[in-house]
PDB file of C-alpha atoms in Angstrom:
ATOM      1  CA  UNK T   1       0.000   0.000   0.000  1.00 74.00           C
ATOM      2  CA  UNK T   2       1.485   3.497  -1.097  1.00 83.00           C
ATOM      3  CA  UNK T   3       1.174   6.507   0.393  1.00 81.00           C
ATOM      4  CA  UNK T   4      -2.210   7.413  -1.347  1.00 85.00           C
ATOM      5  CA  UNK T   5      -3.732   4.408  -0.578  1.00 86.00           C
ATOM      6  CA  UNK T   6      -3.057   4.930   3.183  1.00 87.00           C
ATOM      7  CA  UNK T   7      -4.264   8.700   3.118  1.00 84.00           C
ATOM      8  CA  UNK T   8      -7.237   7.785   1.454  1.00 85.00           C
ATOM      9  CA  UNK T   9      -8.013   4.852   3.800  1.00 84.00           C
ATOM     10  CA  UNK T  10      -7.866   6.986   6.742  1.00 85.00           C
ATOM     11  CA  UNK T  11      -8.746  10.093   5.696  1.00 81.00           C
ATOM     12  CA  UNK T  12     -12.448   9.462   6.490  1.00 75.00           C
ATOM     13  CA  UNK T  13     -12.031   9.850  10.106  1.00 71.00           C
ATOM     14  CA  UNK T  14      -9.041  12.354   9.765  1.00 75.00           C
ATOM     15  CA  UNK T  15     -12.152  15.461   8.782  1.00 61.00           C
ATOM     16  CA  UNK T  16     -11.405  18.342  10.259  1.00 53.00           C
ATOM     17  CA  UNK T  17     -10.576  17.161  13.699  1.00 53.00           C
ATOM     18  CA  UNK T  18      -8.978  20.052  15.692  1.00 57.00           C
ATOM     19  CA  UNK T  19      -7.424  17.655  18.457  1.00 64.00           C
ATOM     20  CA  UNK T  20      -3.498  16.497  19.253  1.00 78.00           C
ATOM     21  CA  UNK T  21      -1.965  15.046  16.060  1.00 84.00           C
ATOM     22  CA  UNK T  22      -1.096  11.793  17.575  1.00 85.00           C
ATOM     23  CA  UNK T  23      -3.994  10.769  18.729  1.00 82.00           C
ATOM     24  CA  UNK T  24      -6.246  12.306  15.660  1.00 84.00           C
ATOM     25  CA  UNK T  25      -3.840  10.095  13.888  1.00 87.00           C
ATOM     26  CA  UNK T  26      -4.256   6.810  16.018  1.00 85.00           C
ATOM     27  CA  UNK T  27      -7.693   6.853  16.301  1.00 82.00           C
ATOM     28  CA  UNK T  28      -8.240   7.613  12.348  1.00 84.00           C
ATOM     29  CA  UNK T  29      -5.614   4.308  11.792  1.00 86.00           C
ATOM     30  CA  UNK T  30      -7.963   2.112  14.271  1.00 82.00           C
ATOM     31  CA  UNK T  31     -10.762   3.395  12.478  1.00 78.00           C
ATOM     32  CA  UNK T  32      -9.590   2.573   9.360  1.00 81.00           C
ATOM     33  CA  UNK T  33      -8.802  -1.398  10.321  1.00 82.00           C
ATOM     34  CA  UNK T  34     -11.810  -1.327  12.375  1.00 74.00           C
ATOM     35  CA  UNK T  35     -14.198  -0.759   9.369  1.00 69.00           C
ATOM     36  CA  UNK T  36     -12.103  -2.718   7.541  1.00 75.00           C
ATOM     37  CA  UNK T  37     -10.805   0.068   5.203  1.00 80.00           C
ATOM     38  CA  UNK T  38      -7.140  -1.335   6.160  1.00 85.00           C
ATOM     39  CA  UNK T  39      -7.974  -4.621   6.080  1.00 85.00           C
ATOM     40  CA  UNK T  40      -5.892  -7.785   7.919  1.00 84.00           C
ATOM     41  CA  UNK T  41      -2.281  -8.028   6.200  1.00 86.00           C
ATOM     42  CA  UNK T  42      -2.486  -4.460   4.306  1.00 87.00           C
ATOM     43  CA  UNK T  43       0.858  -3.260   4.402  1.00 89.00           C
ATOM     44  CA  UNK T  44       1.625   0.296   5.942  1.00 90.00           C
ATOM     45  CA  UNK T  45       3.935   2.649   4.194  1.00 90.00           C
ATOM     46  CA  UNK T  46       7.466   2.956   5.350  1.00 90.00           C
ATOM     47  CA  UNK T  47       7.550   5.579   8.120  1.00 89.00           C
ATOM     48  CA  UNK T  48       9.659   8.610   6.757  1.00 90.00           C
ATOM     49  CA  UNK T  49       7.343   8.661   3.895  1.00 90.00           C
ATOM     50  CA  UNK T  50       4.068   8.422   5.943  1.00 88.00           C
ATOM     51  CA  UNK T  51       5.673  11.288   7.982  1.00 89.00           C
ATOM     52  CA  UNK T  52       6.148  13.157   5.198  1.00 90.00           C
ATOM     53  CA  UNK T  53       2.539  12.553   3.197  1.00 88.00           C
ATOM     54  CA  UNK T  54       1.239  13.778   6.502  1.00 88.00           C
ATOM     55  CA  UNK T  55       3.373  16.816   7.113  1.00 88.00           C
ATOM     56  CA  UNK T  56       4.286  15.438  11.031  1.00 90.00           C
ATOM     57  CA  UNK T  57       7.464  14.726  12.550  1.00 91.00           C
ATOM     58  CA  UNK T  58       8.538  10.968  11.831  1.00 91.00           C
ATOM     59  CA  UNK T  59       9.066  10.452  16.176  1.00 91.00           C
ATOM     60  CA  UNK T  60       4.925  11.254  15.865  1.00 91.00           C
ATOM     61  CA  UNK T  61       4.786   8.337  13.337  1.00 91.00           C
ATOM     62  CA  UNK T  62       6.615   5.986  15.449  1.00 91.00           C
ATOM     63  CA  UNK T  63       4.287   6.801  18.608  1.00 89.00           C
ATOM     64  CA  UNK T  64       1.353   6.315  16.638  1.00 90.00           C
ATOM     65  CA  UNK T  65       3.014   3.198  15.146  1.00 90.00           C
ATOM     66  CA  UNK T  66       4.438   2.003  18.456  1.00 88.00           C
ATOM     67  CA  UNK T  67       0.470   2.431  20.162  1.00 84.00           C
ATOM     68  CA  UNK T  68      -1.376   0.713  17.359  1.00 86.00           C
ATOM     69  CA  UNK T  69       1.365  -2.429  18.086  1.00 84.00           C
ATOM     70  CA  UNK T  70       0.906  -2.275  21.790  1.00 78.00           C
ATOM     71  CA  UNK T  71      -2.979  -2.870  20.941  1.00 74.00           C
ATOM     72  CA  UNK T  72      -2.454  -5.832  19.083  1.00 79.00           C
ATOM     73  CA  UNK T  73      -3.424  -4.035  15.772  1.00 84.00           C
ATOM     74  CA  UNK T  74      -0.367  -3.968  13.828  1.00 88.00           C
ATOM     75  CA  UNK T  75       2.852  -6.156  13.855  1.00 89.00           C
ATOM     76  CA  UNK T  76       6.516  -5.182  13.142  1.00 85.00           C
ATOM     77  CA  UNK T  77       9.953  -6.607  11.921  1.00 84.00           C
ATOM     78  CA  UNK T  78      12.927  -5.539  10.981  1.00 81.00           C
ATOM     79  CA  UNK T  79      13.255  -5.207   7.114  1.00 78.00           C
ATOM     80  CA  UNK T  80       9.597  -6.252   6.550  1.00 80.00           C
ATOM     81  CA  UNK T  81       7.839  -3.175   7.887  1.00 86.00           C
ATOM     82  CA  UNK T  82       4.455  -3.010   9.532  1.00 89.00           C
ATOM     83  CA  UNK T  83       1.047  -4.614   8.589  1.00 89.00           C
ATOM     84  CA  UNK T  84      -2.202  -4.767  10.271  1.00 89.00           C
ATOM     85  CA  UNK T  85      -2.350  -8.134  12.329  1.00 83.00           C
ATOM     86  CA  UNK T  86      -5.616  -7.199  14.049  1.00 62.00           C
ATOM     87  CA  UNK T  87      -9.398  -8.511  12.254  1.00 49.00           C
ATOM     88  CA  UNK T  88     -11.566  -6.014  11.883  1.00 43.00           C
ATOM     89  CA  UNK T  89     -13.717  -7.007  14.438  1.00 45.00           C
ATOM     90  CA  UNK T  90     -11.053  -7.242  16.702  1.00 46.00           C
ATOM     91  CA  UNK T  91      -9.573  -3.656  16.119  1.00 45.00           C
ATOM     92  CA  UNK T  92     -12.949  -2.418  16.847  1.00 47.00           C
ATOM     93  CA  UNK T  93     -13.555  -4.010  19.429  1.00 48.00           C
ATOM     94  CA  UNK T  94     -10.626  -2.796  20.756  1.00 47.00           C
ATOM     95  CA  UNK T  95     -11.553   0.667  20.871  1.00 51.00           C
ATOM     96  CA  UNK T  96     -13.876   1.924  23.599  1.00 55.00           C
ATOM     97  CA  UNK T  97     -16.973   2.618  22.788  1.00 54.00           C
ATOM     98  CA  UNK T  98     -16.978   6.438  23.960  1.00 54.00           C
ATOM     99  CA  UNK T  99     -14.000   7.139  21.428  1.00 59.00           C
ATOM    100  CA  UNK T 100     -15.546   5.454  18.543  1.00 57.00           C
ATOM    101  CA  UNK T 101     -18.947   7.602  18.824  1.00 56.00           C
ATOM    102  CA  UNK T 102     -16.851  10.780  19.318  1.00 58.00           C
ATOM    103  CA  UNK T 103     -14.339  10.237  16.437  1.00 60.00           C
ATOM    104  CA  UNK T 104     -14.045  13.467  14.097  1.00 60.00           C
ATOM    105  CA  UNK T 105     -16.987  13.896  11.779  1.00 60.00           C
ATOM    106  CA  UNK T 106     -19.491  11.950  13.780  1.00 60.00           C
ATOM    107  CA  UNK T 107     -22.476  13.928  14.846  1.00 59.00           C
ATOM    108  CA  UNK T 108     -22.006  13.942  18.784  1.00 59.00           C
ATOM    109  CA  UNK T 109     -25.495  12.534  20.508  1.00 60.00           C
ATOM    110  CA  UNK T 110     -23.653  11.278  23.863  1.00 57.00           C
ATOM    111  CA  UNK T 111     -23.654  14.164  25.693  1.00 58.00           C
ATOM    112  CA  UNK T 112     -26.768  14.717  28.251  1.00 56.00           C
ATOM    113  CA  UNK T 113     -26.037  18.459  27.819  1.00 55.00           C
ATOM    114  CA  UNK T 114     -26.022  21.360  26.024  1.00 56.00           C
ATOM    115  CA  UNK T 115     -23.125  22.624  24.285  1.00 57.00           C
ATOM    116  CA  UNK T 116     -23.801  26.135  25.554  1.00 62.00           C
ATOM    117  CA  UNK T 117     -25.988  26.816  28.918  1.00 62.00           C
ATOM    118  CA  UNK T 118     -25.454  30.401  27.620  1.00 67.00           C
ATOM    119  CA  UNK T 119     -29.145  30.852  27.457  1.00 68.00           C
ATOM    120  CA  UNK T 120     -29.927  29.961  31.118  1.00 66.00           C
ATOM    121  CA  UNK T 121     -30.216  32.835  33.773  1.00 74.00           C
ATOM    122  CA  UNK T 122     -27.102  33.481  35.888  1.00 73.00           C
ATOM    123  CA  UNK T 123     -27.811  31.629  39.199  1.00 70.00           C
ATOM    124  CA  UNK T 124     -27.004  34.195  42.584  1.00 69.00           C
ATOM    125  CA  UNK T 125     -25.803  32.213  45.700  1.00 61.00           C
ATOM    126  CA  UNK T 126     -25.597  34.458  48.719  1.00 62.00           C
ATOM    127  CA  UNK T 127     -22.458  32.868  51.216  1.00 61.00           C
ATOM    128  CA  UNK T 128     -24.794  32.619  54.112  1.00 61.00           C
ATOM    129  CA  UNK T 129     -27.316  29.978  51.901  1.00 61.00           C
ATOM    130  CA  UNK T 130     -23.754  28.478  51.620  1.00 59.00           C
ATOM    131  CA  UNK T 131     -22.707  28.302  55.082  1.00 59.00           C
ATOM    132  CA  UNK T 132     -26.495  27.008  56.324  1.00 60.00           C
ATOM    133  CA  UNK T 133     -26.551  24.750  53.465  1.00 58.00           C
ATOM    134  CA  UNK T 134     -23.789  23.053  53.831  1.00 59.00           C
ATOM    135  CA  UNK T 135     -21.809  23.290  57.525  1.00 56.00           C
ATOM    136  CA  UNK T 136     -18.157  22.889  58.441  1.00 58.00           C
ATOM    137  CA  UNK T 137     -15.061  22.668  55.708  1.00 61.00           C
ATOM    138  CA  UNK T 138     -17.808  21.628  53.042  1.00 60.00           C
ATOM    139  CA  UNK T 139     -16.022  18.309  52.045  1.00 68.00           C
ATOM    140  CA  UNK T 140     -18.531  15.397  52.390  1.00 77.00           C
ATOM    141  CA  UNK T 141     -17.628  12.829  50.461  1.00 83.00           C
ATOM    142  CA  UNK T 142     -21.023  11.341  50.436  1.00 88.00           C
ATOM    143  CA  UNK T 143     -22.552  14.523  49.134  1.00 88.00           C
ATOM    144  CA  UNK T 144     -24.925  17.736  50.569  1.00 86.00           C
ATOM    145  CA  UNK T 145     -27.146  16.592  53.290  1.00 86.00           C
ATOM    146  CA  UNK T 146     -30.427  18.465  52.099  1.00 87.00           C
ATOM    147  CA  UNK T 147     -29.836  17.497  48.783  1.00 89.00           C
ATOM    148  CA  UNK T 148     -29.632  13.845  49.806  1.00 92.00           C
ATOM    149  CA  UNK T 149     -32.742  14.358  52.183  1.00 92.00           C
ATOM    150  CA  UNK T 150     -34.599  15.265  49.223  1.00 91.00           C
ATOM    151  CA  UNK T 151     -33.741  12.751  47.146  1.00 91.00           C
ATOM    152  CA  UNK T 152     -34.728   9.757  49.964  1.00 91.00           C
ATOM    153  CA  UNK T 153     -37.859  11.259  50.268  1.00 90.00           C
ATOM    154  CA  UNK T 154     -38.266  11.080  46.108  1.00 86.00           C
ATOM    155  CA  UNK T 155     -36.999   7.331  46.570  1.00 85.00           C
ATOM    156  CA  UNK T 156     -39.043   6.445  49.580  1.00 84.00           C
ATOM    157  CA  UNK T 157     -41.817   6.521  47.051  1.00 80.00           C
ATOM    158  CA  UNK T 158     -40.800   3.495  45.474  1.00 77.00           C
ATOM    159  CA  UNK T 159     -37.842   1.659  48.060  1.00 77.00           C
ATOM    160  CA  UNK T 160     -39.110   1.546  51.705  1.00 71.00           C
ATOM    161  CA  UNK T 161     -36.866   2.595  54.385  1.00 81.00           C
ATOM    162  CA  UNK T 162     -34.792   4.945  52.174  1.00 87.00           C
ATOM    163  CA  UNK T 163     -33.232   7.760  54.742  1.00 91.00           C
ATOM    164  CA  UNK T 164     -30.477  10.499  53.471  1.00 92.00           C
ATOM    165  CA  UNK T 165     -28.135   8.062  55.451  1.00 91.00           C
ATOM    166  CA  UNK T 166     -28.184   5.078  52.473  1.00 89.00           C
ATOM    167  CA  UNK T 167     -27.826   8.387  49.685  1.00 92.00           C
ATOM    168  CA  UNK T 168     -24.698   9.098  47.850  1.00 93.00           C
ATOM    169  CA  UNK T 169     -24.412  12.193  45.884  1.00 93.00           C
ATOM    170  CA  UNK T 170     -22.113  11.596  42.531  1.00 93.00           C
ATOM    171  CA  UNK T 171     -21.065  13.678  39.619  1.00 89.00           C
ATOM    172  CA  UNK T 172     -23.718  11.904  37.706  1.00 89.00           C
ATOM    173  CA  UNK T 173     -24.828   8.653  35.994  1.00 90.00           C
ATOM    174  CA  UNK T 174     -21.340   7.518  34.855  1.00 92.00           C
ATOM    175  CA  UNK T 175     -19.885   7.765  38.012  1.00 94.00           C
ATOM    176  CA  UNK T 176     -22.476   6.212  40.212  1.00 95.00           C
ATOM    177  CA  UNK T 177     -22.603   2.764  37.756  1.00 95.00           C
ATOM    178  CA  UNK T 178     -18.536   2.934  37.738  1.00 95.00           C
ATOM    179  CA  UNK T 179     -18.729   3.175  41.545  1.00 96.00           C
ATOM    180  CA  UNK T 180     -21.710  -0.181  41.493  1.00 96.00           C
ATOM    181  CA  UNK T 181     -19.716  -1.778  39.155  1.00 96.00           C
ATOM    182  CA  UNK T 182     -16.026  -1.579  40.945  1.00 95.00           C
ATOM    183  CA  UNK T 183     -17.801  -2.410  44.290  1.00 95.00           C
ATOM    184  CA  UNK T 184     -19.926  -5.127  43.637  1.00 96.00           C
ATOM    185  CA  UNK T 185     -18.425  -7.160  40.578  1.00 95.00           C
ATOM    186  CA  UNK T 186     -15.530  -8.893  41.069  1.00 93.00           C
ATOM    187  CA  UNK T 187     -12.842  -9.087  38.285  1.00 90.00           C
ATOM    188  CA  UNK T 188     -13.795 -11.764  35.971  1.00 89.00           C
ATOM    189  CA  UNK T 189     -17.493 -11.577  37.099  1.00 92.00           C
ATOM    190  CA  UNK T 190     -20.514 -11.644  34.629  1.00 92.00           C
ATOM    191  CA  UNK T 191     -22.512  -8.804  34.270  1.00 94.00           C
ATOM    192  CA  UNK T 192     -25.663  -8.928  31.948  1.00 94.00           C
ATOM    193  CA  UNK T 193     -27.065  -5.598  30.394  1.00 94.00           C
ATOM    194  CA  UNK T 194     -29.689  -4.757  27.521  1.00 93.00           C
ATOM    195  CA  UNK T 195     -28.268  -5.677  24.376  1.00 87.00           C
ATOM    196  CA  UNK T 196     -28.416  -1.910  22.875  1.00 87.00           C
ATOM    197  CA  UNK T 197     -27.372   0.006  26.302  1.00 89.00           C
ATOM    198  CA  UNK T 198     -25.263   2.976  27.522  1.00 88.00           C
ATOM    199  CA  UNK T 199     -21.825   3.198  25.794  1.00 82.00           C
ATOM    200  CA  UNK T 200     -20.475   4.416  28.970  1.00 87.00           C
ATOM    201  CA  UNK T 201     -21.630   1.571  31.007  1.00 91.00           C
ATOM    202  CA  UNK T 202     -19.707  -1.625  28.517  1.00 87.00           C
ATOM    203  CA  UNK T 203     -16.849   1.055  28.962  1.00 87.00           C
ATOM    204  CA  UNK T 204     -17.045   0.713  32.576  1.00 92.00           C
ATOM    205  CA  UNK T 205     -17.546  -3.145  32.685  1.00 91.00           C
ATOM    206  CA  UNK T 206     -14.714  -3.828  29.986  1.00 87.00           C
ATOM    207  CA  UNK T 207     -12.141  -1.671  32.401  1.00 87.00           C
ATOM    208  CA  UNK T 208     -13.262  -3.869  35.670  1.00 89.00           C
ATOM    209  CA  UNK T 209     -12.406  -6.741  33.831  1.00 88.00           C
ATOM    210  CA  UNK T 210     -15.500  -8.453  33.485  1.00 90.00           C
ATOM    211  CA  UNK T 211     -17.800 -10.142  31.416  1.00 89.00           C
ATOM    212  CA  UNK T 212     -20.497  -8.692  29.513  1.00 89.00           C
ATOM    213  CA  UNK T 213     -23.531 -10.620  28.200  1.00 90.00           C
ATOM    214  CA  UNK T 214     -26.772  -8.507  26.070  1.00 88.00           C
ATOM    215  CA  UNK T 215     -30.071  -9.347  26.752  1.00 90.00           C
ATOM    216  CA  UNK T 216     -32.464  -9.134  23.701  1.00 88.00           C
ATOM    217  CA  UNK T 217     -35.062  -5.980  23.928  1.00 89.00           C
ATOM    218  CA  UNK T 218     -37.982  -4.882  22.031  1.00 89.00           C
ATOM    219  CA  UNK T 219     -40.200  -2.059  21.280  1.00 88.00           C
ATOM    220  CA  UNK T 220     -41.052  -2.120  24.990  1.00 90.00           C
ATOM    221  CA  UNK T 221     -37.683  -2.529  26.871  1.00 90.00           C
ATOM    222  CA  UNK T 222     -36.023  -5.508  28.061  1.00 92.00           C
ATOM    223  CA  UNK T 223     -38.134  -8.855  27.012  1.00 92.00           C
ATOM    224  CA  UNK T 224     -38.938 -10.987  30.309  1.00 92.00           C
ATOM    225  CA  UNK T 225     -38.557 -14.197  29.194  1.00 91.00           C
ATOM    226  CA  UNK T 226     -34.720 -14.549  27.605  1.00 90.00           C
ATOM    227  CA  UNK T 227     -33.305 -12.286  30.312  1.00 93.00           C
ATOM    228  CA  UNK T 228     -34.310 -14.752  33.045  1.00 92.00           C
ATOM    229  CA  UNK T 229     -33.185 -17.832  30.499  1.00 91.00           C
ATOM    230  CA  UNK T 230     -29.445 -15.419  30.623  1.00 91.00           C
ATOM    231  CA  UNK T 231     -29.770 -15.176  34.395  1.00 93.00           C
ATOM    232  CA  UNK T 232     -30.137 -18.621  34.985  1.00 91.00           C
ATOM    233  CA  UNK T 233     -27.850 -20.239  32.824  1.00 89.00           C
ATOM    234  CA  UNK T 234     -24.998 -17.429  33.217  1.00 90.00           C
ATOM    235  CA  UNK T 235     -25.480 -16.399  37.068  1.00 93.00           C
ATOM    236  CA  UNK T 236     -24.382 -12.928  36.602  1.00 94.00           C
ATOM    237  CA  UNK T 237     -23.294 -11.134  39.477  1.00 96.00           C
ATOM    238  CA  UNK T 238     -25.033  -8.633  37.917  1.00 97.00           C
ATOM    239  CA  UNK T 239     -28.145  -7.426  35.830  1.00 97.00           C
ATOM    240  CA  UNK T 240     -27.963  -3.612  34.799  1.00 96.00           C
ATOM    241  CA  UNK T 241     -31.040  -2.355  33.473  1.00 95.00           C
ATOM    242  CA  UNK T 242     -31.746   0.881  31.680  1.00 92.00           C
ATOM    243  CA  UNK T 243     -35.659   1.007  32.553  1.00 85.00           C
ATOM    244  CA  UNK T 244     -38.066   2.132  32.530  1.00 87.00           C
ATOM    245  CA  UNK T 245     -37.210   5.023  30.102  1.00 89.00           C
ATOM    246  CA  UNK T 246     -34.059   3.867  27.980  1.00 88.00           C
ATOM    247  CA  UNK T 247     -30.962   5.148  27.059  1.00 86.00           C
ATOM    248  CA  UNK T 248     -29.654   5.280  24.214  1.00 86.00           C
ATOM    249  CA  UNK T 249     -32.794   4.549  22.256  1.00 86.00           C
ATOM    250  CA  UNK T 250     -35.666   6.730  23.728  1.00 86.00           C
ATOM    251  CA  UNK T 251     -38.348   2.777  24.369  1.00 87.00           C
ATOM    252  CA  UNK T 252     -40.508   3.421  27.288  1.00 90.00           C
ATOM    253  CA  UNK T 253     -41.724   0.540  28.810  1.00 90.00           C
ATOM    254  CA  UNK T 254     -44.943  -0.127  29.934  1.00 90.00           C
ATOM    255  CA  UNK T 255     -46.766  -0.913  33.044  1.00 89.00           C
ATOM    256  CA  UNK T 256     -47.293  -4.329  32.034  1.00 92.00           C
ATOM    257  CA  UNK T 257     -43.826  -4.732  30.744  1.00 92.00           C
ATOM    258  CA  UNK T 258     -42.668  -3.230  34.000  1.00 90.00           C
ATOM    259  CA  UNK T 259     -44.613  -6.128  36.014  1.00 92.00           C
ATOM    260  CA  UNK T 260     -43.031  -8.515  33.753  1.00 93.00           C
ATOM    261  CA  UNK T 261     -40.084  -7.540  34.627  1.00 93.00           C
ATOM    262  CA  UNK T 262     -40.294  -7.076  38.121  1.00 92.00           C
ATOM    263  CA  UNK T 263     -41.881 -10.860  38.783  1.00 93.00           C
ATOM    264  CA  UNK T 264     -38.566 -12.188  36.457  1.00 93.00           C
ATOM    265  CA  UNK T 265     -36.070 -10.576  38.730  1.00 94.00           C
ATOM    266  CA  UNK T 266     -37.465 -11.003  42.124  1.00 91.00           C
ATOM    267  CA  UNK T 267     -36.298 -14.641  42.918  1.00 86.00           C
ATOM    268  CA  UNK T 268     -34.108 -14.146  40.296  1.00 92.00           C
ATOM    269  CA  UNK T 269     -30.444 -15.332  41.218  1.00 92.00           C
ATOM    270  CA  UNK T 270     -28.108 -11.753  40.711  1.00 95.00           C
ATOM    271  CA  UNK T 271     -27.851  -8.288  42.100  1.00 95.00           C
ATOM    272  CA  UNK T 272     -30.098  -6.189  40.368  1.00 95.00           C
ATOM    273  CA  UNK T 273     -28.940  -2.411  39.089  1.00 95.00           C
ATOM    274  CA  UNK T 274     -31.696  -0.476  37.890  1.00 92.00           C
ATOM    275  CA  UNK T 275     -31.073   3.082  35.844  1.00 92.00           C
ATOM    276  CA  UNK T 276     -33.597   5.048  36.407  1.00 88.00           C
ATOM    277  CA  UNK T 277     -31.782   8.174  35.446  1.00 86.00           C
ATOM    278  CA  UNK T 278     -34.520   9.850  32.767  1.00 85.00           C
ATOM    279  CA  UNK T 279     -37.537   7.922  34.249  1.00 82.00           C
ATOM    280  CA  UNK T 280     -39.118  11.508  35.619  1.00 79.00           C
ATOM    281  CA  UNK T 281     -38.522  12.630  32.003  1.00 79.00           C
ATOM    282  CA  UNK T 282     -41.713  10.238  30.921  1.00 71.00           C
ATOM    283  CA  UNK T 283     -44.470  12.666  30.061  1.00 64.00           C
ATOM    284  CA  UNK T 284     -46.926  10.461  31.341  1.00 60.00           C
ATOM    285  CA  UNK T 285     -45.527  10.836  34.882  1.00 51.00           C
ATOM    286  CA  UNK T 286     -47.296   7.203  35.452  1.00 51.00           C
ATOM    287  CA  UNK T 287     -44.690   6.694  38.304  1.00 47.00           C
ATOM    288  CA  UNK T 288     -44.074   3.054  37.027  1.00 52.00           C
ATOM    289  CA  UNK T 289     -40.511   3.123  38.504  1.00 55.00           C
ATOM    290  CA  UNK T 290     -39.449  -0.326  38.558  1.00 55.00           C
ATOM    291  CA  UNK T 291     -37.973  -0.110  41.768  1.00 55.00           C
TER     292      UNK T 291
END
């Protein structure tokens, strides 16, 4: 493969992207294998002329070079040069899921805000509201105390006994199902999500070291029936559920779905992790929290 070739393979995901050259250029290269654009034994260009088709320095090259090795997706040897050694489904596999979604020219959906809150009126917090609000140095690690009041009483709607006391505050979704999944899962444990889930979340599970296993959804969520036949033949330590309004795909469940659900999992043989993160966004407001 000349130097063309290459440029053209890659060039795809090269766009317009604004970020460091090295890793612009890694990613675009794992891109490129992992659609299969460079595929399995596709010989890569000598490096002093790649450096040069790409106007970078040739050490720049030989980073990118040397990370694509460490990853398994391209071998080496002396007088031979380099080749991809890494399937296609292997290279992508290989990249998390976060990086793939946010490589340059895809349109960026993963983000749960707006680019610019410039629109939103400036917010005015007097010291004193400060002080009452939260006593002392201010450094509770389990989070503000009348914020965490307020969100037992929400919870005690649906979980009995919830007090502030069994409440931890976290930066938000991604942190609080890194924190479940580091503290309850074992390395080398199973852990059995929907089959179409949060990118984040197989992210999370891949860099614990465990096992991930999709169970089959529908129109209406999660399907009863084949995530029980996963749970018992698999014995996950545990079953995350996005429910009962999705992410990423937007499926509400319904009631009856819901009670479905609930009657598979309650003698069911794993830990149970439900999501509820956008379940007060249901117009409805039915309530039909599966917890």
């Amino acid at each position: 493969m000349d130097d063309v070739e290459f440029i053209g393979a890659i060039s795809p995901w090269l766009g317009d992207a604004d970020g460091p050259v090295r890793a612009t250029l890694t990613l675009a290269i794992r891109q490129a294998i992992g659609s299969g654009q460079l595929p399995q034994g596709s010989r890569l260009p000598p490096e002093r002329s790649l450096a040069t088709a790409l106007n970078v320095s040739r050490p720049t090259v030989s980073a990118v070079i040397n990370e694509l090795r460490a990853g398994g997706l391209v071998s080496s040897r002396q007088g031979s040069g380099t080749w991809v050694s890494g399937s296609s489904t292997r290279a992508e596999s290989s990249i998390p899921f976060i990086e793939r979604i946010m490589a340059p020219g895809q349109i960026d959906l993963a983000s749960a805000t707006a680019p610019d809150a410039g629109w939103l009126p400036p917010i005015r917090l007097e010291s004193a509201d400060l002080l009452v609000a939260e006593p002392a140095n201010g450094l509770n690690p389990m989070g503000l105390w009348p914020l965490r009041e307020t969100i037992a009483c929400r919870a005690a709607r649906y979980v009995a006994d919830t007090t502030a006391a069994n409440v931890i505050i976290t930066s938000g979704a991604h942190q609080a199902l890194a924190l479940v999944v580091a503290t309850l899962a074992p390395r080398g444990s199973t852990i059995i999500v929907e089959e179409t889930t949060y990118g984040g979340l197989v992210d999370i599970i891949g860099a614990n070291g465990c096992h991930v296993i999709g169970a089959p959804i529908d129109d209406d969520g999660v399907i009863p029936n084949p995530l029980g036949n996963l749970i018992e033949r698999h014995r996950p330590t545990l079953t995350i559920l996005v429910t009962p309004v999705h992410s990423p795909t937007g499926t509400i469940s319904s009631a009856e779905r819901c009670s479905e659900l609930f009657e598979t999992l309650r003698g069911a043989d794993t830990q149970v992790v439900l999501d509820e993160t956008y379940a007060d966004l249901e117009f409805s407001q039915s309530g039909r929290q599966l917890s």
